[in-house]
Amino acid sequence: MLSSVKNQIQYYADTISTVTGLDVEVVDTSLVRIAGTGTYAAGVGTNIKQAGNLLKTTLKGSEPLFIENPRKNPICEGCQTKSRCKELLSICAPISDGNTTYGAIELICFSPDARERVITQRDVYTNFLLLLANSIADRVREKQELQDIQGLLDVMSEVVNMNDKGTLIFNAQEKVVYNNQRAQEILERTTRSQFENFTVAPTGITFSGQDEYLVEQEDRQQFVIGKKLNLTAATSSFSSVFVFDTLQSAVSHTQQGIDDDTSLNHIIGSSPLVYTLKEQIRATATTNSSVLITGESGTGKELVARAIHATSDRAGAPFIAINCGAIPDTLLESELFGYVGGAFTGALRQGQIGKFELAEGGVLFLDEISSMPLYLQVKLLRVLQERTITRLGATRPISVDIRIIAATNDNIQDLMQHNTFRPDLYYRLNVFPIQTPPLRNRMDDLTLLINHFITKYSSLFGKKPITLPASVMNKMRKYSWPGNIRELENAIEYLVNIAEENGKINEHALYDGFLYSQETVQPSAPASSTRPVIPLKELEKQAINRALELFGNTTQGKRQAASSLGISLATLYRKLDQ
């Protein structure tokens, strides 16, 4: 340890020798000479075990030694260099901090005059040597502490660099004094001049318990998510620590562990229609073009969208889904584009990040796209064309790198004829069209799907796998499945729930409407032969008129009327034209 401050010790030795006329020798605990003057200067760095009896004894004790006649002192017995020794007096002291001994220091007289002077002032020289030894011990301990701190900082630096988040440390002047590799990667496009003359300011928006910050340098800007911690220690030369990540990474972390069943292998089926569907999905994986998925309700349109995401080069980035038909028109815009605080009545004070930004680098899935109001269709078209969005209440556009996948169970051609869906948006979305087949057209897959859902729900409920009676299987094969795979899954979940402990199904326990098919219902006899028969067309017209009276004749009213009647908006328009 003494070697870490050997230059300072040598300086002490030279100064003391010049002032006192005495020679100085310093050794470590291994008796390696660390510093020396006069005849001892030439041997610095060598081991003196054969000639260091006095120093050996000093290292073993805690008190100084004052040796007036070195060669005659019992300590010197057995010294291999005793015959050549010319020392006339020696004072030795251990270099120790009270807990650890680091070495020893020795003052040596070679002249009778110097010897007499030291003897007459024995206490002065002894105390001086003790103070010097203690001072050296303090320097060694401080040096060791600094080395320990530096070592800890080095380890912490390695840990921070291994962390998957960016880290910036600011000094009292708000200048960056430390940045890790991840910070450089995240802000590479924004802070091109090595973290100088740039600002980091909170926007007031939070996401998943973290704050959003705007990083700006000259005309470049970037939003990141993280936390900035102010350091309050009075002795610290650092003012704050900023730990952050991209919004894309933050969203991906929140999605870990969910939606695992998204690959092509989880699209169950081996029929030609499913084979074609999977081939279409594979084809979309190599492009970033928009996809429009059409098909009846319950055919797995979102599963197809997730499979497209999972097989593409955006698989590691977020998949953000939003149902355009489940959110009121007045809120859908803010959900998609986000907003700054106070942008509109009822807005959160801190603002909100929109789905376009949350999907950065990944996929935004717009389910029930046909329900999107016309004014939002215009804004979506602009996003697809310019790849920028502007938060509500803000003025600065934000670049977005996303892929749009949309889905609908409506006939968009009919909607375009009734001017409720923009043709230009349709052409932008329909670059890569995919249609999900209804279950009734792929009945070859029925057994595979049934077995899949039996395994799923038996495991989920901790029950023995069920065995379906032949009569139930026959009924399933003849059923038209208007609700498609979603209806089949619900039916299997129901059967697993009512199954007995041995896995058998009691057919008498099935509810009356189980797999009820309109096609198999026989018309019942009229209650009275005198009751007039109302044509179905008239009944349908009355139902439509009542629905419009209830919900109104606006676009939104018609959408609600269609929903209450159990038909699509396009079908409602078609019937109104008849």
Short mmCIF file of C-alpha atoms in Angstrom, two decimals, residues 25 27 52-59 61-68 70 75-76 87 89-95 103-108 125-127 129-130 133:
data_model
loop_
_atom_site.label_atom_id
_atom_site.label_comp_id
_atom_site.label_asym_id
_atom_site.label_seq_id
_atom_site.Cartn_x
_atom_site.Cartn_y
_atom_site.Cartn_z
CA GLU A 25 14.78 4.75 5.14
CA VAL A 27 10.07 -0.01 4.04
CA GLY A 52 16.59 -5.28 8.34
CA ASN A 53 16.53 -6.67 11.89
CA LEU A 54 15.61 -3.32 13.44
CA LEU A 55 12.84 -2.70 10.93
CA LYS A 56 11.56 -6.29 11.29
CA THR A 57 11.20 -5.77 15.04
CA THR A 58 9.52 -2.40 14.53
CA LEU A 59 6.92 -3.92 12.18
CA GLY A 61 5.32 -3.88 17.52
CA SER A 62 3.40 -0.66 17.94
CA GLU A 63 6.00 1.50 19.73
CA PRO A 64 9.08 3.29 18.34
CA LEU A 65 12.60 1.92 18.90
CA PHE A 66 15.52 4.15 19.95
CA ILE A 67 18.79 2.23 19.37
CA GLU A 68 21.93 4.11 20.55
CA PRO A 70 22.98 -0.61 16.75
CA ILE A 75 18.11 -6.98 18.20
CA CYS A 76 21.06 -6.89 15.82
CA GLU A 87 25.12 3.06 11.66
CA LEU A 89 22.21 5.46 16.02
CA SER A 90 18.81 4.49 14.75
CA ILE A 91 15.24 5.56 15.54
CA CYS A 92 12.48 3.36 14.07
CA ALA A 93 8.71 3.83 14.14
CA PRO A 94 5.86 1.77 12.66
CA ILE A 95 3.72 3.44 10.00
CA GLY A 103 5.40 -0.30 6.97
CA ALA A 104 8.16 1.34 9.04
CA ILE A 105 10.36 4.45 8.90
CA GLU A 106 13.91 4.82 10.24
CA LEU A 107 16.18 7.82 11.00
CA ILE A 108 19.91 6.91 10.92
CA TYR A 125 13.25 13.29 17.47
CA THR A 126 11.19 10.32 18.62
CA ASN A 127 7.96 12.33 18.71
CA LEU A 129 9.29 10.48 13.80
CA LEU A 130 5.98 9.25 15.27
CA ALA A 133 4.86 7.97 10.54
#
